């Protein structure tokens, strides 16, 4: 179930804010020490331990506070590891290792035994009967490879830092008390917060957030306290139920992330046609400002205007993505959404903005889709977009020359004329049942060419089509028989 965070206004005085900041400083220091200890445990035992004995860790926090802190640290570390597990899978699936080795490595990864070598064999089970089909012994060198891979993912993704974390406090140290009925003058909530001084809690007055109150779901007994410049931010959490009145109207839609319109759906609908116009506009202003700052010897991050523009740009991207995806889901109510793994390259935008779209933009898209998954139960499938723009969605013929311009697609074999992005989105839809996601571009191309030629109809093409295929470098080495036939004919 999705857990949502909601900011709440408060009326905490300066003195109390000082006290909270002292706690926060100590909390962060303690978190760093706990994390160090947890990593030691991890490399020895293979997993973190939420209940590890931390009495020996020096801190001004009470033991209860330390426990709360440890829970938070461990949950952050666990989510870091689970992401690295996913990276591991990608690396292994993309490798040239043989199938048995792949299976052994994936088993080690699944059970997180990279470091403790606890597992001695990998058991391949039948998906349906759950019976063991094959047992493979796990050797020392398997562990060596597994460690090498997982360490490689560690290198690419820094360990989580606890220097600037906010506090996620449970009831042990922060109790939420709701206003008693009938006491009109009181605040809506009081948080009883333990401090660094034993037996001297402080009480934090908090206003209610109507939006939060009206949201169906269960309020969690957690308070999140963030630092915000001179102030403090109070956040409550709610566990939202799944929406039950979402009834799928469409089996599947597929979405292409394009350069003309942000999203193109396989039905032919284009969403976000103004998106790039707006981005280009912002991009120019920001690039100009950067150049002028550079002339003056000012670092961009020292400029308030630069920061403000960047913030606005991000906000725009985020709002547009969310708005358009909401529109799409409302319109089609799909059971399944197939979307490409974005690799953004728009030559009309600065490299900086391209990078921003690749990272930040894709993150927002993923978040929104995950939200659909959690709330409506929509299945989300990411596919490899390699060659989707050059393949004909009608006959499957793949050729660079099929793409006439940025917008126009015309198949050289079957003659189908179609908007290029609509064509791409249809190809994306077809890939949802194909394991191409883990393949390299080269492999994808090979698969597409073979698939095209495996259709006898395409193989025995008329002479005009043969000429086209013969002059297509993608098919070199795959259509020798064709070459002969074509020579024999002439
Ligand atoms: Zn075609």
XYZ file of N, CA and C in Angstrom, residues 266-446:
543
model
N 0.020 4.733 -28.537
C -0.149 3.890 -29.731
C -1.449 4.133 -30.475
N -2.426 4.739 -29.792
C -3.699 5.039 -30.447
C -3.568 6.177 -31.448
N -2.442 6.889 -31.389
C -2.246 8.015 -32.284
C -2.370 9.364 -31.599
N -2.734 9.350 -30.324
C -2.844 10.599 -29.563
C -1.485 11.121 -29.131
N -1.277 12.421 -29.302
C -0.033 13.061 -28.856
C -0.309 13.949 -27.650
N 0.533 13.831 -26.647
C 0.343 14.623 -25.429
C 1.584 15.470 -25.139
N 1.366 16.739 -24.832
C 2.476 17.620 -24.468
C 3.221 18.158 -25.673
N 2.480 18.748 -26.598
C 3.125 19.287 -27.798
C 3.862 20.584 -27.524
N 3.488 21.264 -26.460
C 4.131 22.547 -26.149
C 5.364 22.363 -25.263
N 5.527 21.151 -24.816
C 6.564 20.868 -23.818
C 7.944 21.375 -24.245
N 8.358 21.044 -25.456
C 9.719 21.395 -25.870
C 9.884 22.863 -26.191
N 8.806 23.465 -26.694
C 8.844 24.907 -26.948
C 9.200 25.611 -25.647
N 8.506 25.202 -24.628
C 8.700 25.817 -23.326
C 10.101 25.533 -22.788
N 10.527 24.296 -22.928
C 11.859 23.920 -22.439
C 12.952 24.708 -23.155
N 12.785 24.820 -24.474
C 13.782 25.527 -25.267
C 13.891 26.965 -24.784
N 12.745 27.537 -24.511
C 12.676 28.903 -24.021
C 13.475 29.043 -22.706
N 13.184 28.178 -21.762
C 13.900 28.188 -20.474
C 15.387 27.924 -20.685
N 15.639 26.974 -21.539
C 17.018 26.547 -21.776
C 17.863 27.732 -22.244
N 17.288 28.507 -23.165
C 18.024 29.651 -23.704
C 18.305 30.666 -22.602
N 17.292 30.976 -21.819
C 17.472 31.963 -20.747
C 18.560 31.509 -19.782
N 18.496 30.241 -19.402
C 19.452 29.731 -18.415
C 20.868 29.700 -18.991
N 20.989 29.258 -20.241
C 22.306 29.203 -20.868
C 22.906 30.603 -21.003
N 22.065 31.553 -21.398
C 22.543 32.941 -21.507
C 23.006 33.467 -20.157
N 22.193 33.217 -19.147
C 22.529 33.699 -17.814
C 23.853 33.088 -17.349
N 24.006 31.815 -17.631
C 25.224 31.118 -17.241
C 26.449 31.779 -17.868
N 26.318 32.083 -19.163
C 27.433 32.707 -19.876
C 27.764 34.064 -19.275
N 26.723 34.828 -18.962
C 26.984 36.169 -18.435
C 27.555 36.098 -17.023
N 27.124 35.107 -16.265
C 27.680 34.931 -14.913
C 29.157 34.563 -15.004
N 29.437 33.707 -15.974
C 30.808 33.245 -16.138
C 31.729 34.417 -16.452
N 31.224 35.324 -17.309
C 31.997 36.518 -17.658
C 32.316 37.339 -16.412
N 31.348 37.375 -15.511
C 31.539 38.168 -14.292
C 32.295 37.393 -13.212
N 32.630 36.173 -13.540
C 33.364 35.361 -12.576
C 32.505 34.873 -11.418
N 31.195 34.770 -11.658
C 30.297 34.283 -10.592
C 29.915 32.838 -10.875
N 30.020 32.001 -9.873
C 29.586 30.616 -10.044
C 28.061 30.578 -10.109
N 27.517 29.764 -11.021
C 26.053 29.728 -11.183
C 25.314 29.507 -9.862
N 25.860 28.641 -9.035
C 25.145 28.336 -7.800
C 25.164 29.470 -6.783
N 25.952 30.484 -7.076
C 25.968 31.651 -6.179
C 24.922 32.665 -6.601
N 24.334 32.431 -7.768
C 23.346 33.385 -8.274
C 21.935 32.959 -7.885
N 21.239 33.854 -7.215
C 19.862 33.575 -6.782
C 18.954 33.370 -7.988
N 19.176 34.209 -8.992
C 18.342 34.145 -10.192
C 18.534 32.807 -10.900
N 19.778 32.369 -10.975
C 20.067 31.090 -11.619
C 19.367 29.942 -10.886
N 19.485 29.976 -9.579
C 18.847 28.911 -8.777
C 17.340 28.922 -8.942
N 16.788 30.133 -8.956
C 15.343 30.289 -9.071
C 14.860 29.742 -10.422
N 15.601 30.072 -11.478
C 15.234 29.585 -12.814
C 15.286 28.062 -12.884
N 16.321 27.506 -12.299
C 16.445 26.055 -12.291
C 15.315 25.383 -11.526
N 14.959 26.017 -10.419
C 13.880 25.458 -9.609
C 12.580 25.480 -10.413
N 12.339 26.606 -11.091
C 11.117 26.746 -11.891
C 11.090 25.725 -13.021
N 12.237 25.523 -13.628
C 12.334 24.571 -14.738
C 11.963 23.165 -14.270
N 12.550 22.766 -13.141
C 12.244 21.453 -12.595
C 10.764 21.323 -12.248
N 10.240 22.402 -11.675
C 8.848 22.376 -11.291
C 7.969 22.203 -12.520
N 8.332 22.901 -13.589
C 7.570 22.807 -14.824
C 7.590 21.375 -15.365
N 8.787 20.796 -15.425
C 8.921 19.429 -15.938
C 8.061 18.469 -15.120
N 8.174 18.619 -13.814
C 7.436 17.730 -12.920
C 5.925 17.885 -13.111
N 5.466 19.120 -13.127
C 4.031 19.362 -13.269
C 3.499 18.852 -14.597
N 4.247 19.100 -15.660
C 3.799 18.670 -16.984
C 3.704 17.150 -17.071
N 4.740 16.479 -16.598
C 4.742 15.014 -16.646
C 3.542 14.469 -15.879
N 3.347 14.980 -14.671
C 2.242 14.486 -13.856
C 0.886 14.798 -14.482
N 0.767 16.010 -15.000
C -0.507 16.414 -15.596
C -0.841 15.528 -16.794
N 0.157 15.319 -17.660
C -0.096 14.548 -18.886
C -0.361 13.073 -18.593
N 0.393 12.511 -17.672
C 0.154 11.101 -17.355
C -1.213 10.910 -16.699
N -1.613 11.881 -15.887
C -2.960 11.817 -15.300
C -4.020 11.819 -16.389
N -3.793 12.667 -17.382
C -4.725 12.793 -18.491
C -4.809 11.461 -19.255
N -3.647 10.887 -19.499
C -3.601 9.631 -20.256
C -4.336 8.519 -19.516
N -4.096 8.421 -18.220
C -4.720 7.320 -17.481
C -6.226 7.503 -17.383
N -6.642 8.754 -17.302
C -8.062 9.050 -17.210
C -8.759 8.700 -18.524
N -8.093 9.030 -19.606
C -8.664 8.823 -20.930
C -8.783 7.345 -21.289
N -7.747 6.571 -20.999
C -7.733 5.179 -21.460
C -8.041 4.153 -20.381
N -7.804 4.504 -19.131
C -7.946 3.553 -18.027
C -7.384 2.177 -18.389
N -6.106 2.111 -18.673
C -5.529 0.851 -19.143
C -5.250 -0.132 -18.003
N -5.180 -1.393 -18.383
C -4.812 -2.438 -17.442
C -3.284 -2.520 -17.375
N -2.681 -2.180 -18.507
C -1.233 -2.318 -18.619
C -0.675 -1.131 -19.402
N 0.474 -0.608 -18.941
C 1.141 0.460 -19.689
C 2.539 -0.024 -20.049
N 2.860 0.038 -21.324
C 4.212 -0.309 -21.766
C 4.892 0.988 -22.154
N 6.070 1.209 -21.599
C 6.767 2.464 -21.869
C 8.251 2.183 -22.052
N 8.900 3.050 -22.822
C 10.320 2.815 -23.075
C 11.167 3.303 -21.908
N 12.309 2.695 -21.798
C 13.319 3.193 -20.866
C 13.984 4.347 -21.580
N 13.785 5.514 -21.079
C 14.201 6.715 -21.798
C 15.710 6.835 -21.954
N 16.086 7.205 -23.152
C 17.463 7.619 -23.363
C 17.366 8.894 -24.170
N 17.394 9.986 -23.457
C 17.019 11.250 -24.045
C 18.147 11.914 -24.802
N 17.895 12.250 -26.042
C 18.876 13.013 -26.788
C 18.189 13.932 -27.768
N 17.999 15.170 -27.355
C 17.407 16.158 -28.225
C 18.471 17.185 -28.544
N 18.905 17.180 -29.809
C 20.042 18.022 -30.186
C 19.719 19.515 -30.090
N 18.434 19.828 -29.996
C 18.082 21.251 -29.914
C 18.170 21.789 -28.493
N 18.366 20.897 -27.543
C 18.468 21.332 -26.151
C 19.919 21.188 -25.686
N 20.281 21.964 -24.682
C 21.655 21.906 -24.182
C 21.934 20.544 -23.545
N 23.206 20.128 -23.519
C 23.542 18.838 -22.888
C 23.041 18.784 -21.449
N 23.117 19.941 -20.802
C 22.658 20.020 -19.409
C 21.188 19.645 -19.264
N 20.386 20.223 -20.156
C 18.952 19.967 -20.085
C 18.642 18.518 -20.477
N 19.385 18.001 -21.429
C 19.225 16.592 -21.791
C 19.488 15.696 -20.584
N 20.542 16.045 -19.866
C 20.890 15.264 -18.675
C 19.779 15.364 -17.634
N 19.270 16.576 -17.472
C 18.201 16.790 -16.499
C 16.980 15.935 -16.853
N 16.652 15.884 -18.140
C 15.489 15.097 -18.562
C 15.734 13.606 -18.362
N 16.941 13.180 -18.670
C 17.271 11.765 -18.499
C 17.168 11.319 -17.056
N 17.668 12.155 -16.176
C 17.674 11.753 -14.761
C 16.409 12.173 -14.060
N 16.252 13.467 -13.921
C 15.123 13.998 -13.161
C 13.788 13.653 -13.831
N 13.720 13.888 -15.154
C 12.483 13.630 -15.894
C 12.053 12.182 -15.784
N 13.002 11.291 -15.986
C 12.670 9.875 -15.944
C 12.259 9.463 -14.530
N 12.895 10.073 -13.542
C 12.553 9.759 -12.153
C 11.086 10.131 -11.879
N 10.687 11.289 -12.366
C 9.307 11.743 -12.151
C 8.324 10.808 -12.865
N 8.675 10.420 -14.089
C 7.805 9.507 -14.839
C 7.650 8.194 -14.079
N 8.772 7.659 -13.615
C 8.727 6.391 -12.880
C 7.888 6.499 -11.614
N 8.065 7.615 -10.917
C 7.303 7.815 -9.677
C 5.815 7.827 -9.955
N 5.445 8.558 -11.002
C 4.030 8.697 -11.330
C 3.443 7.330 -11.719
N 4.213 6.583 -12.513
C 3.717 5.277 -12.949
C 3.622 4.311 -11.772
N 4.573 4.435 -10.864
C 4.521 3.594 -9.671
C 3.274 3.911 -8.849
N 2.968 5.188 -8.847
C 1.772 5.643 -8.155
C 0.527 4.982 -8.772
N 0.453 4.922 -10.092
C -0.660 4.252 -10.773
C -0.705 2.767 -10.412
N 0.471 2.198 -10.342
C 0.580 0.781 -10.023
C 0.001 0.514 -8.632
N 0.399 1.364 -7.696
C -0.036 1.160 -6.317
C -1.503 1.491 -6.119
N -1.940 2.582 -6.733
C -3.306 3.022 -6.483
C -4.327 2.258 -7.303
N -4.006 2.018 -8.573
C -5.016 1.426 -9.462
C -4.702 -0.010 -9.863
N -3.522 -0.482 -9.486
C -3.152 -1.833 -9.881
C -2.800 -1.963 -11.360
N -2.412 -0.843 -11.982
C -2.018 -0.889 -13.402
C -0.636 -1.534 -13.500
N -0.496 -2.448 -14.454
C 0.807 -3.079 -14.609
C 1.691 -2.205 -15.488
N 2.906 -1.942 -15.028
C 3.818 -1.077 -15.775
C 4.977 -1.914 -16.296
N 5.220 -1.836 -17.594
C 6.320 -2.597 -18.179
C 7.256 -1.655 -18.928
N 8.539 -1.729 -18.575
C 9.532 -0.907 -19.266
C 10.211 -1.753 -20.325
N 10.367 -1.199 -21.518
C 11.037 -1.955 -22.567
C 12.202 -1.158 -23.163
N 13.057 -1.900 -23.814
C 14.201 -1.325 -24.498
C 13.726 -0.643 -25.788
N 14.012 0.636 -25.944
C 13.492 1.341 -27.117
C 14.377 1.226 -28.359
N 15.444 0.422 -28.291
C 16.377 0.371 -29.418
C 15.672 0.027 -30.723
N 15.850 0.838 -31.729
C 15.335 0.644 -33.093
C 13.816 0.734 -33.214
N 13.116 1.155 -32.176
C 11.659 1.273 -32.317
C 11.307 2.370 -33.315
N 12.207 3.319 -33.500
C 11.890 4.412 -34.428
C 12.201 4.044 -35.873
N 12.939 2.949 -36.088
C 13.311 2.573 -37.456
C 12.570 1.339 -37.961
N 11.796 0.729 -37.064
C 11.080 -0.497 -37.427
C 9.645 -0.166 -37.827
N 9.177 -0.837 -38.860
C 7.802 -0.601 -39.301
C 6.843 -1.368 -38.388
N 5.878 -0.659 -37.813
C 4.953 -1.321 -36.890
C 3.928 -2.150 -37.667
N 3.914 -1.977 -38.980
C 2.968 -2.725 -39.797
C 3.539 -4.071 -40.245
N 4.759 -4.042 -40.841
C 5.296 -5.293 -41.390
C 6.565 -5.770 -40.677
N 7.131 -4.941 -39.816
C 8.310 -5.368 -39.065
C 9.631 -5.091 -39.754
N 9.590 -4.494 -40.924
C 10.838 -4.228 -41.651
C 11.622 -3.106 -40.957
N 12.913 -3.377 -40.761
C 13.727 -2.407 -40.035
C 14.770 -1.799 -40.960
N 14.755 -0.488 -41.036
C 15.646 0.221 -41.946
C 15.767 1.670 -41.471
N 16.981 2.149 -41.427
C 17.218 3.534 -41.023
C 16.459 4.498 -41.935
N 16.363 4.116 -43.198
C 15.759 5.004 -44.196
C 14.233 5.054 -44.114
N 13.655 4.192 -43.272
C 12.200 4.237 -43.061
C 11.776 5.552 -42.426
N 12.699 6.083 -41.646
C 12.393 7.328 -40.942
C 12.749 8.482 -41.846
N 11.718 9.059 -42.459
C 11.957 10.120 -43.443
C 12.481 11.384 -42.765
N 11.741 11.848 -41.776
C 12.154 13.033 -41.013
C 11.871 12.721 -39.553
N 12.074 13.718 -38.717
C 11.763 13.566 -37.303
C 10.316 13.101 -37.104
N 9.432 13.614 -37.967
C 8.009 13.338 -37.751
C 7.435 12.235 -38.632
N 8.059 12.056 -39.814
C 7.435 11.157 -40.798
C 8.129 9.806 -40.883
N 7.289 8.781 -40.901
C 7.785 7.431 -41.075
C 7.123 6.864 -42.321
N 7.937 6.304 -43.207
C 7.342 5.614 -44.355
C 8.143 4.350 -44.621
N 7.458 3.212 -44.570
C 8.146 1.944 -44.729
C 8.543 1.727 -46.190
N 9.806 1.379 -46.387
C 10.309 1.183 -47.754
C 9.800 -0.114 -48.366
N 9.317 -1.020 -47.540
C 8.826 -2.292 -48.066
C 7.311 -2.283 -48.256
N 6.562 -2.036 -47.193
C 5.109 -2.131 -47.329
C 4.458 -0.784 -47.641
N 5.250 0.273 -47.548
C 4.746 1.575 -47.944
C 3.925 2.313 -46.906
N 3.746 1.706 -45.727
C 2.924 2.337 -44.689
C 3.464 3.724 -44.307
N 2.577 4.716 -44.329
C 2.940 6.075 -43.922
C 2.294 6.343 -42.574
N 3.050 6.853 -41.633
C 2.509 7.036 -40.286
C 3.363 8.061 -39.536
N 2.763 8.730 -38.566
C 3.531 9.620 -37.695
C 4.622 8.784 -37.004
N 5.840 9.299 -37.027
C 6.986 8.520 -36.544
C 6.856 8.113 -35.074
N 6.318 9.006 -34.269
C 6.204 8.691 -32.841
C 5.095 7.675 -32.577
N 4.031 7.773 -33.348
C 2.941 6.789 -33.195
C 3.478 5.407 -33.579
N 4.253 5.390 -34.661
C 4.870 4.128 -35.088
C 5.741 3.545 -33.964
N 6.578 4.402 -33.380
C 7.474 3.942 -32.305
C 6.679 3.415 -31.118
N 5.617 4.130 -30.756
C 4.845 3.703 -29.580
C 4.210 2.334 -29.820
N 3.827 2.062 -31.085
C 3.242 0.738 -31.384
C 4.286 -0.363 -31.259
N 5.504 -0.056 -31.709
C 6.570 -1.049 -31.552
C 6.871 -1.311 -30.080
N 6.788 -0.257 -29.290
C 7.031 -0.410 -27.856
C 6.004 -1.361 -27.258
N 4.754 -1.207 -27.685
C 3.687 -2.077 -27.194
C 3.950 -3.540 -27.490
N 4.479 -3.811 -28.684
C 4.745 -5.191 -29.088
C 5.842 -5.812 -28.222
N 6.741 -4.976 -27.760
C 7.886 -5.508 -27.014
C 7.582 -5.937 -25.587
N 6.399 -5.661 -25.100
C 6.139 -5.945 -23.686
C 6.261 -7.431 -23.385
N 6.048 -8.247 -24.406
C 6.114 -9.686 -24.141
C 7.449 -10.253 -24.602
N 8.386 -9.373 -24.887
C 9.680 -9.780 -25.422
C 10.784 -9.455 -24.423
N 11.728 -10.366 -24.237
C 12.752 -10.111 -23.222
C 13.874 -9.189 -23.696
N 13.629 -8.361 -24.689
C 14.682 -7.517 -25.247
C 15.234 -6.489 -24.271
N 14.522 -6.290 -23.204
C 14.907 -5.229 -22.274
C 16.360 -5.321 -21.821
N 16.859 -6.532 -21.691
C 18.209 -6.678 -21.161
C 19.273 -6.776 -22.240
N 18.858 -6.662 -23.479
C 19.813 -6.861 -24.566
C 20.512 -5.562 -24.968
N 21.692 -5.750 -25.553
C 22.394 -4.599 -26.104
C 21.740 -4.219 -27.429
N 22.024 -3.007 -27.877
C 21.477 -2.525 -29.148
C 21.760 -3.494 -30.288
N 23.008 -3.951 -30.342
C 23.436 -4.833 -31.418
C 22.583 -6.105 -31.444
N 22.368 -6.666 -30.251
C 21.582 -7.897 -30.134
C 20.135 -7.653 -30.548
N 19.607 -6.521 -30.140
C 18.220 -6.196 -30.493
C 18.081 -6.152 -32.008
N 19.054 -5.504 -32.652
C 19.016 -5.398 -34.108
C 19.011 -6.779 -34.752
N 19.902 -7.655 -34.249
C 20.002 -8.996 -34.797
C 18.657 -9.727 -34.656
